[in-house]
């Protein structure tokens, strides 16, 4: 491979994951979590989780991703859900501030993990939320590359006040969507913005106002609405790698609808994690999303103007 070829290679999408060594359901902070049921067959369930996580890890690697790992820690069973660790854009990190005490215990481990990534030159800045404003990372704050904005889930975990912090930290607009169904408590459990501009979503998970906001910004042809069946197996909780959509499982109808759009579904079964209210997207955090605002001075100017105008509207 000569230098020119090397330069032409786009760098592989980079994700953060955490091995499920200490994954378990030991408390309940969403309707999926049943510690008693977990305890009843914890050895089998843990072994399944380890195998399924490895399946997702290799599906991502096999489809061109590069993966960084943070160290698992005993007593932090949900650390495996790295989507909640932070919001990351343009090499800047905004660390999560969890709503529940059970997950607040993850915050020191996450800070240490991001400092290690910073020391390796993979990110530039680490910001923290103001005291008492909950923001549960990319699980609730989804980057929509096509529209140049964040979608923010409110109502169960992340708080409305997080919106201004996100806009200040990243200089891009952030559209709040209020969630209405406790089983879909993080935005990424019921909403996925594909790089193509298509959006997978479960309409019943949103308030009427949130649904109207989605419909205002997403044209009818770009809406992929899930039924309860696909929503309940967390088909919206997908990882998009180019034209590949990696998810735990889905109906033939959803698979066909994605195929008609030129996308290919890759299944990586993750039902052991559904017992904690999580799936593919929850187990990953994209580290290299770029807003495009800093590409060239001329482009940055155009984008800055556009972003400013959108943020005001
Ligand atoms: N048990 C975890 C919780 O309730 C699951 C988190 C799933 N993560 C996600 N990004 N939806 O917080």
Short mmCIF file of C-alpha atoms and ligand atoms in Angstrom, two decimals:
data_model
loop_
_atom_site.label_atom_id
_atom_site.label_comp_id
_atom_site.label_asym_id
_atom_site.label_seq_id
_atom_site.Cartn_x
_atom_site.Cartn_y
_atom_site.Cartn_z
CA UNK A 1 0.00 0.00 0.00
CA UNK A 2 1.54 3.34 -0.98
CA UNK A 3 1.19 6.63 0.91
CA UNK A 4 -1.60 7.91 -1.33
CA UNK A 5 -3.68 4.77 -0.75
CA UNK A 6 -3.06 5.02 2.98
CA UNK A 7 -4.24 8.63 2.99
CA UNK A 8 -7.38 7.71 1.07
CA UNK A 9 -8.43 5.08 3.66
CA UNK A 10 -11.17 6.44 5.91
CA UNK A 11 -10.41 5.56 9.51
CA UNK A 12 -12.65 2.83 10.91
CA UNK A 13 -15.53 3.95 13.16
CA UNK A 14 -14.32 3.80 16.75
CA UNK A 15 -16.44 2.51 19.64
CA UNK A 16 -16.03 2.22 23.38
CA UNK A 17 -17.16 -1.03 25.01
CA UNK A 18 -16.76 -2.71 28.42
CA UNK A 19 -16.54 -6.49 28.95
CA UNK A 20 -19.52 -7.93 30.87
CA UNK A 21 -17.35 -9.57 33.54
CA UNK A 22 -19.48 -8.13 36.37
CA UNK A 23 -22.72 -7.73 34.43
CA UNK A 24 -25.78 -8.84 36.43
CA UNK A 25 -29.21 -7.60 37.40
CA UNK A 26 -28.80 -6.77 41.08
CA UNK A 27 -31.18 -3.78 41.35
CA UNK A 28 -34.14 -2.50 39.42
CA UNK A 29 -34.21 0.97 37.85
CA UNK A 30 -36.34 0.16 34.81
CA UNK A 31 -39.26 -2.23 34.17
CA UNK A 32 -37.06 -4.84 32.45
CA UNK A 33 -34.86 -5.45 35.50
CA UNK A 34 -35.93 -8.26 37.82
CA UNK A 35 -33.11 -9.08 40.27
CA UNK A 36 -34.99 -12.10 41.66
CA UNK A 37 -35.45 -13.69 38.23
CA UNK A 38 -31.76 -13.04 37.48
CA UNK A 39 -30.62 -14.53 40.79
CA UNK A 40 -32.67 -17.65 40.04
CA UNK A 41 -30.35 -18.59 37.14
CA UNK A 42 -27.50 -16.14 37.41
CA UNK A 43 -24.69 -18.50 36.32
CA UNK A 44 -26.42 -19.46 33.06
CA UNK A 45 -27.53 -15.90 32.36
CA UNK A 46 -24.06 -14.50 33.02
CA UNK A 47 -22.49 -17.10 30.72
CA UNK A 48 -25.05 -16.19 28.03
CA UNK A 49 -24.28 -12.49 28.46
CA UNK A 50 -20.54 -13.14 28.09
CA UNK A 51 -21.12 -15.15 24.92
CA UNK A 52 -23.58 -12.64 23.43
CA UNK A 53 -21.35 -9.65 24.20
CA UNK A 54 -18.48 -11.47 22.43
CA UNK A 55 -20.85 -12.01 19.48
CA UNK A 56 -21.60 -8.30 19.26
CA UNK A 57 -17.92 -7.42 19.67
CA UNK A 58 -16.91 -9.67 16.79
CA UNK A 59 -19.87 -8.57 14.62
CA UNK A 60 -18.69 -4.97 15.00
CA UNK A 61 -15.05 -5.83 14.32
CA UNK A 62 -16.08 -7.99 11.37
CA UNK A 63 -18.01 -5.08 9.88
CA UNK A 64 -15.14 -2.64 10.05
CA UNK A 65 -15.32 -1.08 13.54
CA UNK A 66 -12.37 -0.49 15.83
CA UNK A 67 -13.05 -0.96 19.53
CA UNK A 68 -11.57 0.56 22.67
CA UNK A 69 -12.27 -1.02 26.05
CA UNK A 70 -12.72 0.37 29.54
CA UNK A 71 -12.05 -1.90 32.48
CA UNK A 72 -15.06 -3.56 34.12
CA UNK A 73 -15.35 -3.14 37.90
CA UNK A 74 -16.94 -5.34 40.54
CA UNK A 75 -20.12 -3.82 41.96
CA UNK A 76 -20.84 -1.86 38.74
CA UNK A 77 -23.07 -4.26 36.77
CA UNK A 78 -24.33 -1.61 34.32
CA UNK A 79 -20.88 -0.24 33.39
CA UNK A 80 -21.17 -2.56 30.39
CA UNK A 81 -23.70 -0.09 28.89
CA UNK A 82 -21.08 2.35 27.63
CA UNK A 83 -23.64 4.30 25.57
CA UNK A 84 -24.58 5.92 28.86
CA UNK A 85 -21.01 6.91 29.74
CA UNK A 86 -20.93 10.24 27.92
CA UNK A 87 -21.93 12.29 24.90
CA UNK A 88 -19.01 12.54 22.47
CA UNK A 89 -18.69 14.80 19.42
CA UNK A 90 -15.71 16.45 17.69
CA UNK A 91 -13.34 14.69 20.16
CA UNK A 92 -15.06 16.44 23.08
CA UNK A 93 -16.62 14.42 25.87
CA UNK A 94 -19.48 15.44 28.13
CA UNK A 95 -19.49 12.92 30.97
CA UNK A 96 -22.73 11.38 32.15
CA UNK A 97 -24.41 12.44 35.34
CA UNK A 98 -26.74 9.57 36.26
CA UNK A 99 -30.15 10.01 37.82
CA UNK A 100 -30.04 6.91 40.01
CA UNK A 101 -27.55 6.37 42.87
CA UNK A 102 -26.92 2.82 41.60
CA UNK A 103 -25.42 4.19 38.40
CA UNK A 104 -23.83 7.34 39.88
CA UNK A 105 -21.27 4.92 41.33
CA UNK A 106 -19.98 4.41 37.76
CA UNK A 107 -18.94 8.04 37.35
CA UNK A 108 -15.40 7.85 38.86
CA UNK A 109 -14.62 4.77 36.72
CA UNK A 110 -15.88 6.57 33.61
CA UNK A 111 -13.84 9.69 34.35
CA UNK A 112 -10.73 7.51 34.75
CA UNK A 113 -11.58 5.67 31.52
CA UNK A 114 -11.92 8.87 29.49
CA UNK A 115 -8.73 10.32 31.00
CA UNK A 116 -6.93 7.21 29.74
CA UNK A 117 -8.40 7.75 26.24
CA UNK A 118 -7.33 11.40 26.40
CA UNK A 119 -3.78 10.39 27.39
CA UNK A 120 -3.70 8.18 24.29
CA UNK A 121 -4.77 11.11 22.11
CA UNK A 122 -8.18 9.66 21.17
CA UNK A 123 -10.16 12.58 22.59
CA UNK A 124 -9.29 16.19 23.38
CA UNK A 125 -11.54 17.52 26.14
CA UNK A 126 -13.58 16.14 29.02
CA UNK A 127 -16.45 18.22 30.36
CA UNK A 128 -18.73 17.51 33.32
CA UNK A 129 -22.39 18.28 33.86
CA UNK A 130 -23.36 20.98 36.35
CA UNK A 131 -24.17 19.48 39.76
CA UNK A 132 -27.56 17.77 39.81
CA UNK A 133 -28.40 17.93 36.08
CA UNK A 134 -28.89 14.35 34.88
CA UNK A 135 -27.68 13.37 31.40
CA UNK A 136 -27.26 9.67 30.67
CA UNK A 137 -24.85 9.96 27.77
CA UNK A 138 -25.53 8.90 24.20
CA UNK A 139 -28.25 6.58 25.49
CA UNK A 140 -30.42 9.69 25.71
CA UNK A 141 -28.53 12.09 23.45
CA UNK A 142 -28.30 10.79 19.90
CA UNK A 143 -26.16 12.43 17.24
CA UNK A 144 -28.00 12.78 13.92
CA UNK A 145 -25.19 13.21 11.43
CA UNK A 146 -27.58 13.81 8.56
CA UNK A 147 -29.37 16.71 10.24
CA UNK A 148 -26.37 18.06 12.19
CA UNK A 149 -28.14 17.94 15.55
CA UNK A 150 -28.62 15.99 18.75
CA UNK A 151 -31.95 14.43 19.76
CA UNK A 152 -32.35 14.42 23.54
CA UNK A 153 -34.64 12.02 25.42
CA UNK A 154 -36.33 13.53 28.49
CA UNK A 155 -38.94 12.27 30.84
CA UNK A 156 -37.32 9.34 32.63
CA UNK A 157 -33.55 9.83 33.03
CA UNK A 158 -31.93 12.85 31.36
CA UNK A 159 -33.37 16.19 32.43
CA UNK A 160 -34.56 19.07 30.20
CA UNK A 161 -31.84 21.36 31.67
CA UNK A 162 -29.24 19.14 29.96
CA UNK A 163 -30.22 20.62 26.59
CA UNK A 164 -28.56 24.01 27.14
CA UNK A 165 -25.41 22.33 28.51
CA UNK A 166 -25.17 20.13 25.40
CA UNK A 167 -25.67 23.06 23.02
CA UNK A 168 -23.03 25.09 24.85
CA UNK A 169 -20.52 22.24 25.00
CA UNK A 170 -20.81 21.19 21.34
CA UNK A 171 -22.17 24.26 19.54
CA UNK A 172 -24.87 22.29 17.70
CA UNK A 173 -28.67 22.27 18.14
CA UNK A 174 -30.31 19.78 20.45
CA UNK A 175 -33.98 18.81 20.05
CA UNK A 176 -35.74 17.50 23.16
CA UNK A 177 -38.17 14.58 22.86
CA UNK A 178 -40.27 13.65 25.87
CA UNK A 179 -40.62 9.90 26.39
CA UNK A 180 -43.93 8.48 27.54
CA UNK A 181 -43.51 4.73 28.19
CA UNK A 182 -41.32 3.58 31.14
CA UNK A 183 -40.22 0.48 29.19
CA UNK A 184 -38.55 2.83 26.69
CA UNK A 185 -36.85 5.03 29.27
CA UNK A 186 -33.74 6.00 27.26
CA UNK A 187 -34.09 7.54 23.80
CA UNK A 188 -31.90 4.85 22.20
CA UNK A 189 -34.41 2.16 23.24
CA UNK A 190 -37.00 3.58 20.82
CA UNK A 191 -35.15 5.83 18.33
CA UNK A 192 -32.24 5.38 15.94
CA UNK A 193 -31.01 8.05 13.51
CA UNK A 194 -29.40 6.29 10.56
CA UNK A 195 -26.58 8.06 8.68
CA UNK A 196 -28.81 8.00 5.55
CA UNK A 197 -31.30 10.33 7.24
CA UNK A 198 -33.80 7.52 7.86
CA UNK A 199 -35.03 7.23 11.43
CA UNK A 200 -36.17 4.02 13.14
CA UNK A 201 -38.59 4.86 15.97
CA UNK A 202 -41.41 3.47 18.06
CA UNK A 203 -44.22 6.07 17.92
CA UNK A 204 -46.00 4.86 21.10
CA UNK A 205 -42.89 5.61 23.18
CA UNK A 206 -43.26 9.37 22.65
CA UNK A 207 -45.63 12.09 23.87
CA UNK A 208 -47.80 13.64 21.11
CA UNK A 209 -45.58 16.77 21.14
CA UNK A 210 -42.41 14.69 20.77
CA UNK A 211 -43.95 12.75 17.92
CA UNK A 212 -44.88 15.99 16.20
CA UNK A 213 -41.29 17.20 16.57
CA UNK A 214 -39.98 13.98 14.97
CA UNK A 215 -42.48 14.30 12.12
CA UNK A 216 -41.50 17.93 11.57
CA UNK A 217 -37.86 17.02 11.06
CA UNK A 218 -38.12 13.59 9.43
CA UNK A 219 -39.90 13.32 6.07
CA UNK A 220 -42.55 10.55 5.78
CA UNK A 221 -40.35 8.49 3.42
CA UNK A 222 -37.55 8.55 6.00
CA UNK A 223 -39.68 7.26 8.89
CA UNK A 224 -39.35 3.60 9.84
CA UNK A 225 -42.02 3.12 12.50
CA UNK A 226 -41.74 -0.02 14.63
CA UNK A 227 -44.66 -2.04 15.95
CA UNK A 228 -44.74 -3.13 19.60
CA UNK A 229 -43.22 -6.49 18.72
CA UNK A 230 -40.05 -5.10 17.12
CA UNK A 231 -39.88 -2.28 19.69
CA UNK A 232 -40.00 -4.77 22.57
CA UNK A 233 -37.00 -6.67 21.28
CA UNK A 234 -35.17 -3.36 21.08
CA UNK A 235 -34.81 -3.39 17.29
CA UNK A 236 -34.37 0.41 17.49
CA UNK A 237 -31.33 -0.14 19.72
CA UNK A 238 -29.10 -0.68 16.72
CA UNK A 239 -25.52 0.18 15.80
CA UNK A 240 -25.07 1.60 12.29
CA UNK A 241 -21.83 0.85 10.50
CA UNK A 242 -22.03 2.22 6.95
CA UNK A 243 -24.82 0.24 5.31
CA UNK A 244 -24.87 -2.38 8.12
CA UNK A 245 -27.40 -2.15 10.94
CA UNK A 246 -26.35 -4.37 13.84
CA UNK A 247 -29.19 -5.33 16.19
CA UNK A 248 -30.24 -8.18 18.45
CA UNK A 249 -33.15 -9.39 16.30
CA UNK A 250 -36.05 -8.11 14.19
CA UNK A 251 -39.09 -9.12 12.16
CA UNK A 252 -38.90 -10.00 8.46
CA UNK A 253 -40.94 -6.86 7.77
CA UNK A 254 -38.36 -4.60 9.40
CA UNK A 255 -35.49 -6.44 7.73
CA UNK A 256 -37.17 -5.95 4.31
CA UNK A 257 -37.92 -2.32 4.97
CA UNK A 258 -34.25 -1.70 5.80
CA UNK A 259 -33.13 -3.72 2.77
CA UNK A 260 -35.35 -1.59 0.51
CA UNK A 261 -33.32 1.38 1.72
CA UNK A 262 -30.06 -0.32 0.80
CA UNK A 263 -29.27 -1.33 4.37
CA UNK A 264 -28.30 -4.79 5.59
CA UNK A 265 -29.33 -6.14 8.99
CA UNK A 266 -26.68 -7.99 10.98
CA UNK A 267 -28.17 -9.91 13.91
CA UNK A 268 -26.19 -10.32 17.13
CA UNK A 269 -28.56 -11.85 19.73
CA UNK A 270 -28.41 -9.96 23.03
CA UNK A 271 -31.43 -11.11 25.02
CA UNK A 272 -29.38 -11.55 28.22
CA UNK A 273 -28.89 -7.77 28.19
CA UNK A 274 -32.57 -7.10 27.53
CA UNK A 275 -33.10 -8.38 31.09
CA UNK A 276 -31.36 -5.19 32.16
CA UNK A 277 -33.17 -3.03 29.59
CA UNK A 278 -30.31 -2.86 27.11
CA UNK A 279 -29.18 -4.12 23.70
CA UNK A 280 -26.64 -3.45 20.91
CA UNK A 281 -26.54 0.35 20.90
CA UNK A 282 -26.49 0.53 24.72
CA UNK A 283 -23.37 -1.63 24.77
CA UNK A 284 -21.39 0.76 22.56
CA UNK A 285 -20.37 4.41 22.50
CA UNK A 286 -19.21 5.98 19.26
CA UNK A 287 -16.06 7.99 19.99
CA UNK A 288 -15.37 9.62 16.62
CA UNK A 289 -18.55 11.38 15.52
CA UNK A 290 -17.68 14.69 13.85
CA UNK A 291 -20.12 17.56 13.37
CA UNK A 292 -18.29 18.65 10.23
CA UNK A 293 -18.09 22.15 11.66
CA UNK A 294 -14.32 22.10 11.81
CA UNK A 295 -13.57 20.63 8.38
CA UNK A 296 -12.30 23.71 6.57
CA UNK A 297 -12.49 27.36 7.66
CA UNK A 298 -14.98 28.15 4.85
CA UNK A 299 -17.19 25.17 5.67
CA UNK A 300 -16.98 25.86 9.38
CA UNK A 301 -18.31 29.38 8.72
CA UNK A 302 -21.27 28.14 6.67
CA UNK A 303 -22.11 25.50 9.24
CA UNK A 304 -21.73 27.87 12.17
CA UNK A 305 -24.24 30.22 10.57
CA UNK A 306 -26.67 27.42 9.80
CA UNK A 307 -26.38 25.94 13.28
CA UNK A 308 -26.92 29.31 14.90
CA UNK A 309 -30.04 29.90 12.81
CA UNK A 310 -31.46 26.46 13.67
CA UNK A 311 -30.72 26.84 17.33
CA UNK A 312 -32.77 30.04 17.42
CA UNK A 313 -35.79 28.55 15.76
N1 LIG B 1 -29.83 -1.25 33.39
C1 LIG B 1 -29.41 -0.07 32.70
C2 LIG B 1 -30.18 1.14 33.19
O1 LIG B 1 -31.32 1.02 33.51
C3 LIG B 1 -29.58 -0.26 31.22
C4 LIG B 1 -29.03 0.87 30.41
C5 LIG B 1 -29.27 0.69 28.95
N2 LIG B 1 -28.57 1.67 28.20
C6 LIG B 1 -29.11 2.40 27.20
N3 LIG B 1 -28.30 3.18 26.54
N4 LIG B 1 -30.37 2.39 26.92
O2 LIG B 1 -29.66 2.23 33.27
#
